mmCIF file of C-alpha atoms in Angstrom:
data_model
loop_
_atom_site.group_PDB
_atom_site.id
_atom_site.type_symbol
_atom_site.label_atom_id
_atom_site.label_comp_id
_atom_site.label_asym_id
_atom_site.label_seq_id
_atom_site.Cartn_x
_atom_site.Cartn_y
_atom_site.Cartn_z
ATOM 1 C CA UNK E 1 7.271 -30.366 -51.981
ATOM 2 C CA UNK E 2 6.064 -29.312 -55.663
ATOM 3 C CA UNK E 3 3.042 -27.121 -55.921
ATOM 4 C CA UNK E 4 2.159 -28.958 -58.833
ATOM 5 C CA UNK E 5 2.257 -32.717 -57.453
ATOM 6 C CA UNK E 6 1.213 -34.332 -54.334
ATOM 7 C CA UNK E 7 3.978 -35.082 -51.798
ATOM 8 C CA UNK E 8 4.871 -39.773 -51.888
ATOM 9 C CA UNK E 9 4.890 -38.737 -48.412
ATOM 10 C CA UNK E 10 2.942 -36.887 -45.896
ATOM 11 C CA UNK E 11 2.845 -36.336 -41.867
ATOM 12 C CA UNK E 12 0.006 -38.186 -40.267
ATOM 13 C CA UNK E 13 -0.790 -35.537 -37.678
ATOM 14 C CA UNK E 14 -0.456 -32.614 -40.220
ATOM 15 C CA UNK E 15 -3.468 -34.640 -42.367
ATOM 16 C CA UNK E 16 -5.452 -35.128 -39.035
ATOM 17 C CA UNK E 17 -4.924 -31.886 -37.955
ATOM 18 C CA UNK E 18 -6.153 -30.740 -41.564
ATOM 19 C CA UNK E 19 -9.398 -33.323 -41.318
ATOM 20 C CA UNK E 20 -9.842 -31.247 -37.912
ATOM 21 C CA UNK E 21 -10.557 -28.043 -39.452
ATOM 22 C CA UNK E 22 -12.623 -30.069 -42.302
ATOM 23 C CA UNK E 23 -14.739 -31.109 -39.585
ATOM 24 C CA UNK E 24 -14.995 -27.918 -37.695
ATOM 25 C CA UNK E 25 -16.368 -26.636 -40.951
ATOM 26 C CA UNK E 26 -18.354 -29.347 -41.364
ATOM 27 C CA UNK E 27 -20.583 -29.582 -37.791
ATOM 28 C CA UNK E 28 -20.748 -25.746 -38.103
ATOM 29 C CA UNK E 29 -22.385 -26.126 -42.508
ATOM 30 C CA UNK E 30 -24.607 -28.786 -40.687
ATOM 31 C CA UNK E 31 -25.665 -27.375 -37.413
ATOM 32 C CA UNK E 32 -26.207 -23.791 -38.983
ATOM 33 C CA UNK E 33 -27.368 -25.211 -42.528
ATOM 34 C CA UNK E 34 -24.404 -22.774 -44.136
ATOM 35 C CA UNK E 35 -24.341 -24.941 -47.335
ATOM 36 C CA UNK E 36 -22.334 -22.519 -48.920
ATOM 37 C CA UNK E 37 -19.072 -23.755 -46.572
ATOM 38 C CA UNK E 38 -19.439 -26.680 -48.812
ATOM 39 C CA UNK E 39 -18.334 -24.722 -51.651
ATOM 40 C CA UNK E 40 -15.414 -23.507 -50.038
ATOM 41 C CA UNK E 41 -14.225 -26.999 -49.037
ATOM 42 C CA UNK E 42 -14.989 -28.716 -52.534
ATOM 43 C CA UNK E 43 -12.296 -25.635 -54.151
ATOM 44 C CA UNK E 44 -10.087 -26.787 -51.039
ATOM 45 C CA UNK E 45 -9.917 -30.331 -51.771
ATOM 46 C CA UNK E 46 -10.269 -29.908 -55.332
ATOM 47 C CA UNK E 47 -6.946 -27.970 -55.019
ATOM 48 C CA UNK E 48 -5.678 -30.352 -52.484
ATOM 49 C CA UNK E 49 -6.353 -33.350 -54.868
ATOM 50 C CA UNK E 50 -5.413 -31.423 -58.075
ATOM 51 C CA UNK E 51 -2.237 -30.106 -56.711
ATOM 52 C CA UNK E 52 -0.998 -31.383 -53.297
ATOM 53 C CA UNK E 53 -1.179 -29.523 -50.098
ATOM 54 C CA UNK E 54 1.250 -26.595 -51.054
ATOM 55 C CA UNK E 55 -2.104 -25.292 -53.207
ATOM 56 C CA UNK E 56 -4.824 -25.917 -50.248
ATOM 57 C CA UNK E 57 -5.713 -23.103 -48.038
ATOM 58 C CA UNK E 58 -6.991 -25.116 -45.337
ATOM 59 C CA UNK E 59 -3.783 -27.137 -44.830
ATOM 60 C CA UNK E 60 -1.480 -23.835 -45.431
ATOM 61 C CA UNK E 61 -3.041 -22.647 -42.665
ATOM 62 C CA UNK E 62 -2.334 -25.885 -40.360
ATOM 63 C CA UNK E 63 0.952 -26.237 -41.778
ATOM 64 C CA UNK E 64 1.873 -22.805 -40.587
ATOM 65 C CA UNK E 65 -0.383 -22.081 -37.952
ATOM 66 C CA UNK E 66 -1.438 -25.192 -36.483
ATOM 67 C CA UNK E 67 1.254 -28.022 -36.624
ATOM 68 C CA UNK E 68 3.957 -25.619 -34.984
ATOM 69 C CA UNK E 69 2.070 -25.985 -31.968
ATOM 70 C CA UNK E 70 1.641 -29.746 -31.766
ATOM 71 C CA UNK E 71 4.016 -31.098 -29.844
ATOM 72 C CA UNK E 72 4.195 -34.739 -31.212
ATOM 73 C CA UNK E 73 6.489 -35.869 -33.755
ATOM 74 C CA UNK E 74 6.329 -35.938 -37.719
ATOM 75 C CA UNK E 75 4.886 -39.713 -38.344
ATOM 76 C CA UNK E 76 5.463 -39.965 -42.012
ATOM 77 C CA UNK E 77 2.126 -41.910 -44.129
ATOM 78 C CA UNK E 78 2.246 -42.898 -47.806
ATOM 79 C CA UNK E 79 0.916 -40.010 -49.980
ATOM 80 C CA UNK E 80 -1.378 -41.400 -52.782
ATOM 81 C CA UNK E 81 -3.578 -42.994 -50.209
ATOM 82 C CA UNK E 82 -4.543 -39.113 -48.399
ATOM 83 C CA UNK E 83 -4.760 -37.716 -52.215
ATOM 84 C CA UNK E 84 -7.667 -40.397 -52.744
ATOM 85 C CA UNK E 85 -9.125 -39.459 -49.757
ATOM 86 C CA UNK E 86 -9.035 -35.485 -50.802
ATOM 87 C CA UNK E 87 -10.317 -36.508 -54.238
ATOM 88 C CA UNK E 88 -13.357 -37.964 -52.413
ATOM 89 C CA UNK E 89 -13.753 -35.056 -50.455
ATOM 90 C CA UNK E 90 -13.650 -33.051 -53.616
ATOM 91 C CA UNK E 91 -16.226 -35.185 -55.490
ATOM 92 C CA UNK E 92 -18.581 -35.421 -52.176
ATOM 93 C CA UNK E 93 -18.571 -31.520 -51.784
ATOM 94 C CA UNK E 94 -18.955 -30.460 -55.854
ATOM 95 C CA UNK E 95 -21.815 -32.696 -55.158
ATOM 96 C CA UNK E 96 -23.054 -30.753 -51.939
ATOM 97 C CA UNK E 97 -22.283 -27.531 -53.480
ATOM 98 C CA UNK E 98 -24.133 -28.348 -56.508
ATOM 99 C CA UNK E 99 -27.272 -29.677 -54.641
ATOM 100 C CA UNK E 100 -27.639 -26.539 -52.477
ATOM 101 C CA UNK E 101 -27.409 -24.215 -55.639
ATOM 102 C CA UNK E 102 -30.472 -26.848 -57.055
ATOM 103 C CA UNK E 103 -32.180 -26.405 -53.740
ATOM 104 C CA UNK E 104 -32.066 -22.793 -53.807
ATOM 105 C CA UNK E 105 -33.194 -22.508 -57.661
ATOM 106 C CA UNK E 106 -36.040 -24.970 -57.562
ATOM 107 C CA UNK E 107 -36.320 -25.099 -54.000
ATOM 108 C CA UNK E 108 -36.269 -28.739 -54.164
ATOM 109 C CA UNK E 109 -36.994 -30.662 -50.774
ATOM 110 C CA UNK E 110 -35.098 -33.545 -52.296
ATOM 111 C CA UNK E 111 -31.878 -32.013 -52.891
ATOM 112 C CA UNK E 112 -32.031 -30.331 -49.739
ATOM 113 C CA UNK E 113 -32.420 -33.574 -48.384
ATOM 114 C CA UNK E 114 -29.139 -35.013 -50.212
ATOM 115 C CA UNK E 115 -27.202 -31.959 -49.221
ATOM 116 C CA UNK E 116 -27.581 -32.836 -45.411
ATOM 117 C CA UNK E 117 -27.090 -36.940 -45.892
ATOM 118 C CA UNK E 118 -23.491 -35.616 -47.719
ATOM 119 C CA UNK E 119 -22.815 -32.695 -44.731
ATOM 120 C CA UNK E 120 -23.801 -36.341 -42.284
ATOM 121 C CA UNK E 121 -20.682 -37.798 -44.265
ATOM 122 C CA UNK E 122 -18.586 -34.738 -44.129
ATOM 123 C CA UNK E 123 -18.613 -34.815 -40.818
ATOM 124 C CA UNK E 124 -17.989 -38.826 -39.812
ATOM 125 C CA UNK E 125 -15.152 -39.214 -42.620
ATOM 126 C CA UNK E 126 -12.831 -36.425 -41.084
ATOM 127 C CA UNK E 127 -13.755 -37.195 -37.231
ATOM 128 C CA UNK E 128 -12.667 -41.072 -37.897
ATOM 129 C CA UNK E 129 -9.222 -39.155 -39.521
ATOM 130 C CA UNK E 130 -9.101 -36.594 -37.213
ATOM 131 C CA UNK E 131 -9.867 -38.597 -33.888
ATOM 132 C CA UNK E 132 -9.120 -41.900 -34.566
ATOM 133 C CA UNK E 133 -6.332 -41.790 -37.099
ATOM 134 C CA UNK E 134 -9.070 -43.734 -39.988
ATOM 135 C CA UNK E 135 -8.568 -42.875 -43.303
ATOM 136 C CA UNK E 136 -11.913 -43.993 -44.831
ATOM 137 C CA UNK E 137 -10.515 -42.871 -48.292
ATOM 138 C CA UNK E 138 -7.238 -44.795 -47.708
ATOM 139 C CA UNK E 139 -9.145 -47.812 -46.807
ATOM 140 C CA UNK E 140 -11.204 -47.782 -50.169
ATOM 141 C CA UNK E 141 -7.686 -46.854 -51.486
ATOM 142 C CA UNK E 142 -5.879 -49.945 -50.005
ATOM 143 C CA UNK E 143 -8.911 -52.188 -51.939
ATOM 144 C CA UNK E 144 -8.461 -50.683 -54.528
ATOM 145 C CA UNK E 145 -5.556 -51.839 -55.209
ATOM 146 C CA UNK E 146 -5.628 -55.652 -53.617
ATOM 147 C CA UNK E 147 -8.003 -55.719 -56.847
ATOM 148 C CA UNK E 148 -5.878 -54.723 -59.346
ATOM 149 C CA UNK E 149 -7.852 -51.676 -60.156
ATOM 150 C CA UNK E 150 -5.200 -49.051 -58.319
ATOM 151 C CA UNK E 151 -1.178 -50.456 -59.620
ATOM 152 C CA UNK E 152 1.312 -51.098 -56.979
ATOM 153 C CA UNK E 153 3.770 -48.468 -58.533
ATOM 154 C CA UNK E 154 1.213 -45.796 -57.419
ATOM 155 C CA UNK E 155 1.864 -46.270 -53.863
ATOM 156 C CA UNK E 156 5.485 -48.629 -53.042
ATOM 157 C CA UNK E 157 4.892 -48.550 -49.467
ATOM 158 C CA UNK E 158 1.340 -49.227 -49.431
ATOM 159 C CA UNK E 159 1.268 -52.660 -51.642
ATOM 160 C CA UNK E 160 4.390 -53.575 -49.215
ATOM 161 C CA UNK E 161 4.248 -52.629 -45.800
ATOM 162 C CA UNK E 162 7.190 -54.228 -44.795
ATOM 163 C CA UNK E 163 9.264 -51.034 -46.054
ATOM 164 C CA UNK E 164 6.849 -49.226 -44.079
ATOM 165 C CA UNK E 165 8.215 -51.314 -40.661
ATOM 166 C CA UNK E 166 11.494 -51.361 -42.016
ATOM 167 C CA UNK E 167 11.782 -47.433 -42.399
ATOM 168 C CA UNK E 168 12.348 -47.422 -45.770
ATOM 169 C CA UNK E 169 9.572 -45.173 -47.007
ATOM 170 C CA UNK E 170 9.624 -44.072 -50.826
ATOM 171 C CA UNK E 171 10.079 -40.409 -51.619
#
């Protein structure tokens, strides 16, 4: 796995175990009102997106901290689909991050406001990944491309899932 490109392939309970901490982070930037934790996640997925999980702190420190101790095996999941979703995350917490620093220089009510309805969505997008194996990101992902507007040579296995059943995942 490059530095500089995101993995075709990823392990499913590595990326949940990632949107785990995401949404530890997220309850506590909500519950406590630490908007600055937003910051720190939109350079993590910004990296994540930009550069793959070799570049992300957060999943460094699953990778090597975290996974060992999961017991369950590697479940390998199409790539492209969990860089969307990270590229999400990146453009929903730039947003956060950048409506907090409005809040704080105009003390605008209104941004505050927007800054808590995108810390609401930081938190139910990585506990549908993290708990119940959804991908929200992949999902959009997955339309995406049954219109035409994502090509099938981004992702093999997800425009034909039969390789997927078959074993015969793309690297």
């Amino acid at each position: 796995m490059s530095s500089t490109r995101f993995p075709t392939v990823v392990d499913d309970v590595t990326v949940r175990l990632i949107a785990a901490v995401v949404l530890v982070i997220g309850i506590i930037a909500l519950a406590a009102s630490q908007w600055w934790l937003y910051a720190v996640l939109a350079v993590d997925f910004s990296l994540r997106a930009a550069l793959g999980p070799s570049a992300s702190p957060i999943a460094l420190l699953v990778q090597r901290w975290i996974r060992p101790t999961v017991a369950a095996a590697k479940r390998p999941t199409p790539g492209p689909p969990k860089r969307f979703a990270a590229t999400i995350g990146a453009v929903l917490t730039v947003a956060a991050t950048a409506l907090w620093l409005v809040s704080l220089a105009t003390g605008s009510s209104v941004a505050a406001a927007w800054v808590v309805s995108i810390g609401v969505v930081m938190v139910v997008f990585p506990a549908l990944e993290s708990v119940l194996g959804i991908c929200v990101g992949c999902i959009l992902f997955s339309g995406l491309m049954r219109v035409g507007l994502v090509p099938e040579e981004i992702c093999l296995d997800c425009a034909d899932i039969t390789r997927r059943r078959a074993g015969q995942t793309v690297g």
